[in-house]
Short mmCIF file of C-alpha atoms in Angstrom, two decimals:
data_model
loop_
_atom_site.label_atom_id
_atom_site.label_comp_id
_atom_site.label_asym_id
_atom_site.label_seq_id
_atom_site.Cartn_x
_atom_site.Cartn_y
_atom_site.Cartn_z
CA MET A 79 -101.61 56.95 4.39
CA LEU A 80 -92.74 60.78 0.90
CA LEU A 81 -89.37 61.90 0.05
CA SER A 82 -86.12 60.90 1.65
CA SER A 83 -82.73 59.42 1.02
CA LEU A 84 -83.13 55.88 2.31
CA ARG A 85 -80.46 53.43 3.28
CA ALA A 86 -80.79 49.66 3.45
CA PHE A 87 -79.86 48.54 6.91
CA THR A 88 -80.20 45.08 8.40
CA SER A 89 -83.04 44.68 10.85
CA ARG A 90 -81.98 44.51 14.47
CA GLY A 91 -84.17 41.54 15.27
CA PRO A 92 -85.10 38.16 13.78
CA SER A 93 -87.88 37.86 11.26
CA MET A 94 -91.56 37.83 12.21
CA ALA A 95 -91.70 34.11 11.60
CA SER A 96 -88.98 33.33 14.12
CA ARG A 97 -89.89 35.89 16.80
CA THR A 98 -91.98 35.12 19.87
CA PHE A 99 -93.74 38.35 20.76
CA SER A 100 -95.47 37.39 23.98
CA THR A 101 -92.31 37.37 26.06
CA THR A 102 -92.64 38.36 29.69
CA THR A 103 -90.28 41.32 29.30
CA ALA A 104 -91.97 42.78 26.23
CA ALA A 105 -95.46 42.22 27.61
CA HIS A 106 -94.50 43.91 30.85
CA ALA A 107 -92.92 46.85 29.03
CA ALA A 108 -95.99 47.27 26.82
CA ALA A 109 -98.23 47.10 29.88
CA GLU A 110 -96.21 49.96 31.33
CA VAL A 111 -97.27 52.12 28.38
CA LYS A 112 -99.98 53.98 30.24
CA SER A 113 -100.16 57.07 28.05
CA LEU A 114 -99.64 57.91 24.38
CA GLY A 115 -98.72 61.06 22.51
CA VAL A 116 -99.59 61.48 18.83
CA VAL A 117 -97.97 64.24 16.79
CA GLY A 118 -100.10 65.21 13.80
CA ALA A 119 -103.90 65.45 13.76
CA GLY A 120 -104.42 64.45 10.14
CA GLN A 121 -106.21 61.33 8.99
CA MET A 122 -103.44 58.97 10.11
CA GLY A 123 -102.69 60.65 13.44
CA LEU A 124 -106.35 60.93 14.35
CA GLY A 125 -106.92 57.29 13.45
CA ILE A 126 -104.00 56.17 15.62
CA ALA A 127 -105.21 58.28 18.54
CA LEU A 128 -108.75 56.96 18.28
CA VAL A 129 -107.75 53.30 18.06
CA ALA A 130 -105.37 53.66 21.02
CA ALA A 131 -108.11 55.31 23.08
CA GLN A 132 -110.64 52.62 22.14
CA LYS A 133 -108.64 49.40 22.05
CA ALA A 134 -105.63 49.99 24.30
CA GLN A 135 -107.73 52.29 26.52
CA VAL A 136 -104.88 54.67 27.24
CA PRO A 137 -105.13 58.46 27.54
CA VAL A 138 -103.92 60.13 24.35
CA THR A 139 -102.48 63.61 23.89
CA LEU A 140 -102.99 64.70 20.27
CA ILE A 141 -100.57 67.42 19.14
CA ASP A 142 -100.72 69.63 16.08
CA ASN A 143 -99.47 73.12 15.25
CA SER A 144 -102.89 74.09 13.86
CA GLN A 145 -106.00 74.49 15.98
CA ALA A 146 -108.09 74.09 12.83
CA SER A 147 -106.47 70.70 12.19
CA LEU A 148 -107.12 69.61 15.76
CA ASP A 149 -110.75 70.70 15.56
CA LYS A 150 -111.24 68.94 12.24
CA GLY A 151 -109.60 65.75 13.51
CA LEU A 152 -111.64 65.60 16.71
CA LYS A 153 -114.83 66.27 14.77
CA PHE A 154 -113.96 63.31 12.55
CA ALA A 155 -113.36 61.18 15.65
CA ASP A 156 -116.83 62.10 16.90
CA LYS A 157 -118.30 61.11 13.52
CA LEU A 158 -116.55 57.72 13.55
CA LEU A 159 -117.68 56.99 17.10
CA GLU A 160 -121.26 57.99 16.32
CA LYS A 161 -121.21 55.66 13.32
CA ASP A 162 -120.00 52.77 15.50
CA VAL A 163 -122.74 53.46 18.05
CA SER A 164 -125.44 53.66 15.38
CA LYS A 165 -124.33 50.32 13.95
CA GLU A 166 -124.21 48.85 17.48
CA ARG A 167 -120.53 48.02 17.20
CA ILE A 168 -119.91 49.76 20.51
CA THR A 169 -122.10 51.12 23.28
CA ARG A 170 -122.69 54.80 23.93
CA GLU A 171 -120.76 54.45 27.19
CA ALA A 172 -117.75 52.93 25.42
CA ALA A 173 -117.80 55.68 22.78
CA ASP A 174 -117.94 58.41 25.41
CA ALA A 175 -115.14 56.77 27.36
CA ALA A 176 -112.90 56.53 24.28
CA ARG A 177 -113.56 60.14 23.29
CA GLY A 178 -112.86 61.26 26.84
CA ARG A 179 -109.40 59.73 26.71
CA ILE A 180 -108.29 62.04 23.87
CA VAL A 181 -107.11 65.56 24.67
CA SER A 182 -105.61 67.98 22.17
CA SER A 183 -102.85 70.54 22.41
CA LEU A 184 -100.78 72.93 20.33
CA LYS A 185 -97.74 72.48 22.59
CA MET A 186 -95.13 69.74 22.16
CA ASP A 187 -94.18 70.28 25.80
CA ASP A 188 -97.40 68.50 26.75
CA LEU A 189 -95.67 65.25 25.79
CA SER A 190 -93.31 65.54 28.75
CA SER A 191 -94.95 62.68 30.68
CA VAL A 192 -96.13 60.19 28.04
CA ASP A 193 -94.72 56.67 27.76
CA PHE A 194 -94.98 56.29 23.99
CA VAL A 195 -95.08 58.85 21.16
CA ILE A 196 -96.16 58.22 17.56
CA GLU A 197 -95.34 60.90 14.99
CA ALA A 198 -97.74 61.07 12.04
CA VAL A 199 -96.91 64.24 10.11
CA PRO A 200 -96.42 64.59 6.32
CA GLU A 201 -93.51 62.73 4.73
CA ILE A 202 -91.08 65.66 4.80
CA PRO A 203 -87.66 64.47 6.05
CA ASP A 204 -86.60 67.78 7.61
CA LEU A 205 -89.92 68.09 9.42
CA LYS A 206 -89.67 64.61 10.88
CA THR A 207 -86.06 64.95 12.00
CA SER A 208 -86.88 68.30 13.61
CA ILE A 209 -89.75 66.74 15.54
CA PHE A 210 -87.63 63.83 16.76
CA SER A 211 -84.89 66.20 17.85
CA GLN A 212 -87.51 67.96 19.99
CA LEU A 213 -89.04 64.73 21.27
CA ALA A 214 -85.66 63.54 22.53
CA GLN A 215 -85.53 66.62 24.75
CA ILE A 216 -89.20 66.74 25.79
CA ALA A 217 -90.36 63.14 26.24
CA PRO A 218 -89.31 61.10 29.29
CA LYS A 219 -86.06 59.17 28.93
CA HIS A 220 -87.93 55.87 28.96
CA ALA A 221 -90.47 56.81 26.29
CA ILE A 222 -90.58 54.98 22.96
CA LEU A 223 -90.31 57.42 20.04
CA ALA A 224 -92.12 55.98 17.03
CA THR A 225 -92.70 57.29 13.53
CA ASN A 226 -95.52 56.43 11.16
CA THR A 227 -93.30 57.00 8.12
CA SER A 228 -93.94 54.84 5.09
CA SER A 229 -90.60 55.42 3.38
CA ILE A 230 -88.07 57.55 5.30
CA SER A 231 -85.09 55.77 6.83
CA ILE A 232 -85.66 54.97 10.50
CA THR A 233 -81.92 55.07 11.04
CA LYS A 234 -81.82 58.64 9.73
CA ILE A 235 -84.73 59.70 11.93
CA ALA A 236 -83.15 58.05 14.98
CA ALA A 237 -79.88 59.88 14.36
CA ALA A 238 -81.72 63.19 14.75
CA THR A 239 -82.37 62.46 18.44
CA SER A 240 -78.71 62.93 19.38
CA THR A 241 -75.87 65.26 18.38
CA ASP A 242 -73.29 62.79 19.69
CA PRO A 243 -72.77 59.51 17.76
CA LYS A 244 -71.62 57.95 21.04
CA ASP A 245 -75.00 58.71 22.63
CA LEU A 246 -76.89 55.48 22.02
CA GLN A 247 -79.68 55.97 24.53
CA ALA A 248 -82.10 58.22 22.64
CA PRO A 249 -81.61 56.64 19.19
CA SER A 250 -82.15 53.19 20.70
CA ARG A 251 -85.72 54.20 21.60
CA VAL A 252 -86.68 55.10 18.01
CA VAL A 253 -88.74 52.69 15.90
CA SER A 254 -91.33 52.84 13.15
CA THR A 255 -94.94 51.86 13.67
CA HIS A 256 -96.27 52.24 10.12
CA PHE A 257 -100.04 51.89 10.35
CA MET A 258 -102.05 51.06 7.27
CA ASN A 259 -104.74 53.49 6.11
CA PRO A 260 -107.52 53.82 7.24
CA VAL A 261 -106.21 53.04 10.71
CA PRO A 262 -109.57 52.18 12.35
CA VAL A 263 -110.21 49.54 9.66
CA GLN A 264 -106.87 48.04 8.61
CA LYS A 265 -105.21 45.64 11.03
CA GLY A 266 -101.71 45.67 9.59
CA VAL A 267 -98.81 47.63 11.10
CA GLU A 268 -95.23 47.51 9.82
CA ILE A 269 -92.68 47.62 12.64
CA ILE A 270 -89.32 48.80 11.29
CA SER A 271 -86.08 48.96 13.26
CA GLY A 272 -83.32 51.41 12.54
CA LEU A 273 -79.70 50.45 12.97
CA GLN A 274 -79.80 51.90 16.49
CA THR A 275 -83.16 50.45 17.63
CA SER A 276 -82.85 48.23 20.69
CA LYS A 277 -84.55 44.86 20.99
CA ASP A 278 -86.53 46.09 23.99
CA THR A 279 -87.85 49.01 21.93
CA LEU A 280 -88.81 46.70 19.07
CA ASP A 281 -90.54 44.19 21.34
CA THR A 282 -92.41 46.88 23.27
CA ALA A 283 -93.62 48.48 20.03
CA ILE A 284 -94.89 45.13 18.78
CA GLU A 285 -96.70 44.38 22.01
CA PHE A 286 -98.25 47.85 22.19
CA VAL A 287 -99.72 47.75 18.67
CA GLN A 288 -101.13 44.33 19.55
CA ARG A 289 -102.84 45.98 22.53
CA MET A 290 -104.36 48.31 19.93
CA GLY A 291 -105.85 45.27 18.18
CA LYS A 292 -103.37 45.34 15.29
CA SER A 293 -101.33 42.63 13.57
CA PRO A 294 -97.64 43.60 13.38
CA SER A 295 -95.14 42.56 10.73
CA THR A 296 -91.44 43.40 10.94
CA SER A 297 -89.37 44.88 8.16
CA ALA A 298 -85.77 45.89 7.62
CA ASP A 299 -84.95 49.58 7.19
CA ALA A 300 -84.78 49.40 3.40
CA PRO A 301 -86.35 51.55 0.65
CA GLY A 302 -90.13 51.16 0.76
CA PHE A 303 -89.97 48.64 3.61
CA LEU A 304 -92.39 45.76 2.89
CA ALA A 305 -95.79 47.25 2.10
CA ASN A 306 -94.73 49.95 -0.32
CA ARG A 307 -91.95 47.86 -1.84
CA ILE A 308 -94.63 45.38 -2.97
CA LEU A 309 -97.68 47.62 -3.41
CA MET A 310 -96.35 50.62 -5.30
CA PRO A 311 -94.86 48.78 -8.31
CA TYR A 312 -98.21 47.00 -8.65
CA LEU A 313 -100.08 50.33 -8.74
CA ASN A 314 -97.49 51.85 -11.06
CA GLU A 315 -97.82 48.93 -13.50
CA ALA A 316 -101.58 49.42 -13.56
CA VAL A 317 -101.00 53.06 -14.56
CA ILE A 318 -98.58 51.94 -17.27
CA CYS A 319 -101.22 49.51 -18.60
CA LEU A 320 -103.67 52.42 -18.82
CA GLU A 321 -101.07 54.73 -20.36
CA THR A 322 -100.05 52.25 -23.06
CA GLY A 323 -103.59 51.19 -23.92
CA VAL A 324 -103.40 47.62 -22.63
CA GLY A 325 -106.73 48.21 -20.92
CA GLY A 326 -109.22 50.87 -19.84
CA ARG A 327 -109.49 51.99 -16.24
CA GLU A 328 -112.65 49.99 -15.49
CA ASP A 329 -111.20 46.84 -17.07
CA ILE A 330 -107.94 47.18 -15.15
CA ASP A 331 -109.74 47.62 -11.85
CA SER A 332 -112.37 44.97 -12.62
CA ILE A 333 -109.93 42.19 -13.50
CA MET A 334 -107.96 42.70 -10.31
CA LYS A 335 -111.07 42.91 -8.12
CA ASN A 336 -112.80 39.94 -9.70
CA GLY A 337 -109.69 37.99 -10.58
CA THR A 338 -107.68 38.31 -7.39
CA ASN A 339 -110.43 39.16 -4.88
CA VAL A 340 -108.89 42.46 -3.75
CA PRO A 341 -111.48 44.92 -2.34
CA MET A 342 -110.68 47.65 -4.86
CA GLY A 343 -108.83 47.90 -8.14
CA PRO A 344 -105.33 49.38 -8.37
CA LEU A 345 -106.37 52.67 -10.00
CA THR A 346 -109.09 53.25 -7.43
CA LEU A 347 -106.65 52.41 -4.66
CA ALA A 348 -104.07 54.82 -6.09
CA ASP A 349 -106.73 57.56 -6.07
CA PHE A 350 -107.50 56.84 -2.42
CA ILE A 351 -103.83 56.84 -1.41
CA GLY A 352 -103.12 60.02 -3.38
CA LEU A 353 -101.30 60.09 -6.70
CA ASP A 354 -98.72 62.52 -5.34
CA THR A 355 -97.97 60.07 -2.54
CA CYS A 356 -97.67 57.18 -5.02
CA LEU A 357 -95.31 59.21 -7.21
CA ALA A 358 -93.15 60.26 -4.27
CA ILE A 359 -92.74 56.67 -3.09
CA MET A 360 -91.92 55.44 -6.58
CA ASN A 361 -89.30 58.18 -6.89
CA VAL A 362 -87.72 57.09 -3.61
CA LEU A 363 -87.65 53.42 -4.68
CA HIS A 364 -86.18 54.33 -8.07
CA GLN A 365 -83.54 56.68 -6.68
CA GLU A 366 -82.44 54.50 -3.81
CA THR A 367 -82.34 51.15 -5.57
CA GLY A 368 -81.26 52.38 -9.01
CA ASP A 369 -83.51 49.68 -10.45
CA SER A 370 -85.48 50.66 -13.56
CA LYS A 371 -88.43 48.50 -12.52
CA TYR A 372 -89.30 51.24 -10.00
CA ARG A 373 -89.33 54.04 -12.59
CA PRO A 374 -92.65 55.93 -12.18
CA SER A 375 -95.13 56.03 -15.02
CA GLY A 376 -95.07 59.14 -17.19
CA LEU A 377 -98.84 59.39 -16.90
CA LEU A 378 -98.60 59.34 -13.12
CA LYS A 379 -96.16 62.26 -13.25
CA ARG A 380 -98.39 64.26 -15.59
CA MET A 381 -101.48 63.73 -13.46
CA VAL A 382 -99.65 65.01 -10.40
CA ASP A 383 -98.44 68.02 -12.42
CA ALA A 384 -102.07 68.69 -13.36
CA GLY A 385 -103.12 68.61 -9.71
CA TRP A 386 -105.20 65.49 -10.28
CA LEU A 387 -104.20 63.79 -7.04
CA GLY A 388 -107.13 61.44 -6.58
CA LYS A 389 -109.92 61.49 -4.04
CA LYS A 390 -108.46 64.31 -1.93
CA SER A 391 -108.45 66.73 -4.88
CA GLY A 392 -111.73 65.53 -6.39
CA LYS A 393 -110.15 64.14 -9.55
CA GLY A 394 -107.72 61.35 -10.32
CA PHE A 395 -108.29 58.31 -12.46
CA TYR A 396 -111.91 58.80 -11.43
CA ASP A 397 -113.95 61.87 -10.46
CA TYR A 398 -115.04 62.32 -6.84
#
């Protein structure tokens, strides 16, 4: 589905266009990923866990510090699986098998034997760095430590796994696997390397998300990465058009849907993402680049101040 001081670092590997992902080494390493840990049982974390259990068919340990969040997430997983069965997308046996691969826990220590961990908690820098500091101590020394962040520097997160700058082992295993929302539907995943990320880590991450049925794209560790660097100014400009009276909300959304064949208009999409999330990302882009083209709309700021955050609060540019 975002605040941090980001730094623009050069990607450790070649671009997506020049990379061959199906190398023997990377494929073998990805095949050795026989278990997954997911930290965070919200919409993103649950989606990642469910897709891994269904597509990659690996056992998943879902971690959260709230039993209520775990219960809510697993109930949502049951609902999604039931929907797939009712629409004959999967069989009852396949749904039961996928659900059976997901176990939940309140204890981070239960990640002590997984091969791959994906963190999917809110975009709070101190929270993420704290989690990665723990993961470096708890997870096996071969495990890939991935974050689902959409804006926080991967290099900064990787640095939290070691107190010694000369210790390259733990930071080299950190990478970003930024899944698009909703995870069960969207195929895209941004793979972002930090300055410390090793090529083996990058290749294994790419191969593993492909096992999950996703289409990876690589990005440098720069403010907004690729998806948000392109998407958020587009959404922000739509808000500015509304704010300045260039067009009404229905006209803005209609022209983009019917003129560019996108599935939903920018104001609707902003509501679904969350206006607070959009504002936070725009603030990061503006602060880190110093470029005025990323300055967030005044209307966007006021709507967040009003608590009108979009679909999750029941009111945004539209009522829900």
